[in-house]
Each structure stands twice: as structure tokens, then as C-alpha cells.
mmCIF file of C-alpha atoms in Angstrom:
data_model
loop_
_atom_site.group_PDB
_atom_site.id
_atom_site.type_symbol
_atom_site.label_atom_id
_atom_site.label_comp_id
_atom_site.label_asym_id
_atom_site.label_seq_id
_atom_site.Cartn_x
_atom_site.Cartn_y
_atom_site.Cartn_z
ATOM 1 C CA MET J 1 135.570 103.713 127.280
ATOM 2 C CA LYS J 2 138.373 101.190 127.010
ATOM 3 C CA ASN J 3 141.899 102.480 126.631
ATOM 4 C CA LYS J 4 141.101 105.684 128.484
ATOM 5 C CA ILE J 5 143.253 107.225 131.166
ATOM 6 C CA LYS J 6 141.162 108.939 133.840
ATOM 7 C CA HIS J 7 142.045 111.126 136.797
ATOM 8 C CA LEU J 8 139.733 112.620 139.375
ATOM 9 C CA GLY J 9 140.544 116.250 139.947
ATOM 10 C CA VAL J 10 139.360 119.583 141.234
ATOM 11 C CA VAL J 11 138.996 122.672 139.066
ATOM 12 C CA ASP J 12 141.651 125.126 140.194
ATOM 13 C CA ASN J 13 141.147 127.959 137.713
ATOM 14 C CA ILE J 14 139.115 128.775 134.572
ATOM 15 C CA ASP J 15 140.373 131.348 132.094
ATOM 16 C CA ASN J 16 139.097 131.775 128.499
ATOM 17 C CA GLY J 17 138.680 128.113 127.582
ATOM 18 C CA LYS J 18 141.716 127.005 129.566
ATOM 19 C CA ILE J 19 140.785 125.027 132.648
ATOM 20 C CA LYS J 20 143.468 124.215 135.232
ATOM 21 C CA VAL J 21 142.628 121.009 137.064
ATOM 22 C CA ARG J 22 144.515 119.867 140.170
ATOM 23 C CA ILE J 23 144.994 116.104 140.239
ATOM 24 C CA ILE J 24 146.837 113.834 142.606
ATOM 25 C CA GLN J 25 148.963 111.296 140.813
ATOM 26 C CA THR J 26 149.520 108.304 143.067
ATOM 27 C CA SER J 27 151.690 105.254 142.767
ATOM 28 C CA ALA J 28 150.068 101.837 142.290
ATOM 29 C CA CYS J 29 150.716 100.803 145.876
ATOM 30 C CA SER J 30 149.046 103.842 147.463
ATOM 31 C CA SER J 31 145.833 101.860 147.990
ATOM 32 C CA CYS J 32 147.712 99.343 150.177
ATOM 33 C CA LYS J 33 146.871 99.409 153.898
ATOM 34 C CA MET J 34 150.528 99.674 154.763
ATOM 35 C CA SER J 35 151.248 102.609 152.437
ATOM 36 C CA GLY J 36 151.397 105.031 155.349
ATOM 37 C CA ASN J 37 154.325 103.103 156.842
ATOM 38 C CA CYS J 38 156.138 102.392 153.595
ATOM 39 C CA ASN J 39 158.546 104.626 151.697
ATOM 40 C CA ALA J 40 157.700 103.021 148.358
ATOM 41 C CA SER J 41 154.277 104.650 148.131
ATOM 42 C CA GLU J 42 154.190 108.185 146.820
ATOM 43 C CA SER J 43 151.791 110.709 145.445
ATOM 44 C CA LYS J 44 152.305 113.994 143.600
ATOM 45 C CA GLU J 45 149.955 116.876 143.063
ATOM 46 C CA LYS J 46 149.907 118.137 139.493
ATOM 47 C CA ILE J 47 148.136 120.877 137.610
ATOM 48 C CA VAL J 48 146.806 119.819 134.218
ATOM 49 C CA ASP J 49 145.763 122.329 131.562
ATOM 50 C CA VAL J 50 142.582 121.337 129.715
ATOM 51 C CA TYR J 51 141.632 123.386 126.683
ATOM 52 C CA ASP J 52 137.864 123.239 126.261
ATOM 53 C CA ASN J 53 135.505 126.004 125.189
ATOM 54 C CA ASN J 54 132.524 124.057 126.527
ATOM 55 C CA LEU J 55 132.956 124.705 130.245
ATOM 56 C CA HIS J 56 130.063 122.412 131.270
ATOM 57 C CA GLY J 57 128.998 125.064 133.811
ATOM 58 C CA LEU J 58 132.133 124.467 135.833
ATOM 59 C CA LYS J 59 133.431 126.735 138.535
ATOM 60 C CA LYS J 60 136.447 126.742 140.820
ATOM 61 C CA GLY J 61 136.366 123.862 143.298
ATOM 62 C CA ASP J 62 134.155 121.540 141.195
ATOM 63 C CA GLU J 63 135.229 117.926 140.988
ATOM 64 C CA VAL J 64 135.747 116.659 137.441
ATOM 65 C CA VAL J 65 137.155 113.677 135.598
ATOM 66 C CA VAL J 66 140.091 114.427 133.310
ATOM 67 C CA VAL J 67 140.172 111.937 130.457
ATOM 68 C CA ALA J 68 142.791 111.162 127.797
ATOM 69 C CA SER J 69 143.118 108.303 125.425
ATOM 70 C CA GLN J 70 145.902 105.789 125.763
ATOM 71 C CA GLN J 71 147.007 106.780 122.242
ATOM 72 C CA THR J 72 147.549 110.310 123.491
ATOM 73 C CA GLY J 73 149.954 109.032 126.134
ATOM 74 C CA LEU J 74 151.796 106.898 123.623
ATOM 75 C CA LEU J 75 152.152 109.812 121.194
ATOM 76 C CA ALA J 76 153.513 112.009 123.977
ATOM 77 C CA VAL J 77 156.138 109.353 124.878
ATOM 78 C CA LEU J 78 157.052 108.938 121.224
ATOM 79 C CA LEU J 79 157.574 112.677 120.669
ATOM 80 C CA SER J 80 159.348 113.364 123.935
ATOM 81 C CA SER J 81 161.556 110.276 124.328
ATOM 82 C CA VAL J 82 161.631 107.707 121.533
ATOM 83 C CA ILE J 83 162.289 109.972 118.533
ATOM 84 C CA PRO J 84 164.974 112.055 120.349
ATOM 85 C CA LEU J 85 166.683 108.835 121.461
ATOM 86 C CA PHE J 86 166.873 107.552 117.874
ATOM 87 C CA ILE J 87 168.161 110.915 116.671
ATOM 88 C CA LEU J 88 170.778 110.942 119.425
ATOM 89 C CA ILE J 89 172.007 107.400 118.658
ATOM 90 C CA ALA J 90 172.038 107.875 114.879
ATOM 91 C CA VAL J 91 173.955 111.152 115.020
ATOM 92 C CA LEU J 92 176.341 109.716 117.614
ATOM 93 C CA ALA J 93 177.157 106.749 115.400
ATOM 94 C CA VAL J 94 177.582 108.791 112.204
ATOM 95 C CA ALA J 95 179.596 111.507 113.960
ATOM 96 C CA PHE J 96 181.886 108.938 115.577
ATOM 97 C CA VAL J 97 182.559 107.257 112.214
ATOM 98 C CA VAL J 98 183.265 110.609 110.555
ATOM 99 C CA THR J 99 185.284 112.321 113.319
ATOM 100 C CA GLU J 100 186.720 109.278 115.119
ATOM 101 C CA SER J 101 186.467 111.339 118.318
ATOM 102 C CA GLU J 102 184.166 110.401 121.173
ATOM 103 C CA LEU J 103 184.070 113.976 122.408
ATOM 104 C CA TYR J 104 183.014 115.484 119.093
ATOM 105 C CA ALA J 105 180.554 112.680 118.452
ATOM 106 C CA ALA J 106 178.927 113.279 121.831
ATOM 107 C CA LEU J 107 178.768 117.056 121.260
ATOM 108 C CA PHE J 108 177.294 116.649 117.762
ATOM 109 C CA SER J 109 174.700 114.172 118.994
ATOM 110 C CA LEU J 110 173.594 116.464 121.825
ATOM 111 C CA CYS J 111 173.477 119.469 119.518
ATOM 112 C CA SER J 112 171.393 117.493 117.030
ATOM 113 C CA LEU J 113 168.499 117.591 119.478
ATOM 114 C CA VAL J 114 168.279 121.377 119.401
ATOM 115 C CA PRO J 115 166.668 121.521 115.946
ATOM 116 C CA TYR J 116 164.277 118.703 116.850
ATOM 117 C CA TYR J 117 163.002 120.466 119.961
ATOM 118 C CA PHE J 118 162.858 123.758 118.066
ATOM 119 C CA VAL J 119 160.584 122.189 115.468
ATOM 120 C CA LEU J 120 158.426 120.741 118.262
ATOM 121 C CA TYR J 121 158.209 124.223 119.763
ATOM 122 C CA CYS J 122 157.171 125.724 116.430
ATOM 123 C CA VAL J 123 154.352 123.185 115.946
ATOM 124 C CA ARG J 124 153.274 123.087 119.594
ATOM 125 C CA GLU J 125 149.748 124.308 118.809
ATOM 126 C CA LYS J 126 149.135 121.462 116.370
ATOM 127 C CA ILE J 127 150.599 118.973 118.839
ATOM 128 C CA ARG J 128 148.504 120.398 121.678
ATOM 129 C CA VAL J 129 145.334 119.544 119.766
ATOM 130 C CA LYS J 130 146.433 115.918 119.434
ATOM 131 C CA LEU J 131 147.735 115.662 123.024
ATOM 132 C CA SER J 132 144.756 117.172 124.754
ATOM 133 C CA PHE J 133 142.779 116.121 127.787
ATOM 134 C CA HIS J 134 139.004 116.326 127.986
ATOM 135 C CA ILE J 135 136.820 117.039 131.001
ATOM 136 C CA ASP J 136 133.793 115.091 132.110
ATOM 137 C CA PRO J 137 131.809 116.513 135.020
ATOM 138 C CA LEU J 138 131.978 114.129 137.963
ATOM 139 C CA SER J 139 129.102 111.710 138.185
ATOM 140 C CA VAL J 140 128.738 108.429 140.011
ATOM 141 C CA SER J 141 128.036 106.562 136.794
ATOM 142 C CA THR J 142 131.353 107.717 135.332
ATOM 143 C CA PHE J 143 133.337 105.260 137.422
ATOM 144 C CA ASP J 144 130.812 102.419 137.862
ATOM 145 C CA GLY J 145 132.092 99.277 136.232
ATOM 146 C CA GLU J 146 135.096 100.955 134.671
ATOM 147 C CA SER J 147 138.394 99.105 135.131
ATOM 148 C CA SER J 148 140.436 101.708 133.243
ATOM 149 C CA LEU J 149 140.701 104.158 136.146
ATOM 150 C CA THR J 150 144.401 104.626 136.625
ATOM 151 C CA TYR J 151 144.686 106.913 139.626
ATOM 152 C CA ASN J 152 142.416 107.701 142.525
ATOM 153 C CA TYR J 153 142.024 111.171 143.941
#
């Protein structure tokens, strides 16, 4: 189970193969004894959609482990940040050379992201399959000896 990202969560809702799991994402210093007195520690509650037709007998309020591979996280960062950044910089450079105007170059580079995000929107179902979480019912053995647990609930 190396290179897995795990979150403990609680099933919030189940609807036709779509399971909403409430997780608490905490900062790395939340386990510190002084975190209650420090402004640096923070935690956020998030709802994660898990698409799974095998419901494992789950019901609302059950504790589960939401699992994703590290490659899933890297692909998400690549699609949402890295590729748009390269598009933005490339179009900015070309547009500045062609127009010799910073204003037009900036406008062209920003507008160049619209088709990219439209294509992402059109293929969102294919991307969702690759960027999906999986659910494991909570068991004590799930976390024994695992060092890859990233956040505690």
C-alpha cells in the first residue's frame, strides 16, 4: 500500500453509486500539543465524492477510509496547474512577440485557457475515472503499520 493517500472519513450520503464522504483535512502540525494555542495549525472539513457501485454495505454515519494513489494526485496537479501554466506562458511569449503589446499579450494568454478548460469539461467523465477515490470500510488492520497515512480524522 505504498504511495497511497488515505483519509479517515464518515459517510455523509449515498445515492446511486455516488458516496459523499466527509473528511477533515488537517495541517501537518495539528498533532502538536500546542496546536490549540497556535494560529499556524488549521483543519478544513471537506466532502469527497466517491463513485463506487460496490457499496460494501455502507450506510450514513459509517466510518470509512478514502484511498487514492499518489499518481492520482500528481495527475490532478498536472491537469489543473502545470499544463495551464505552460499554455499561459507559451501564448504570452508568442503573443508579445507578435503584437509587441503587453496588454494584448496578457489578454490572449488568459483567453487561451478557455479552450483548454472547455476540453477538460468535455472529457470530465474520462478524467473522473482516472482521478477517482476508492473506499475501504474502516478496520483496525487498515492503519496498523502503515506510514502512508497523510491526515488524521
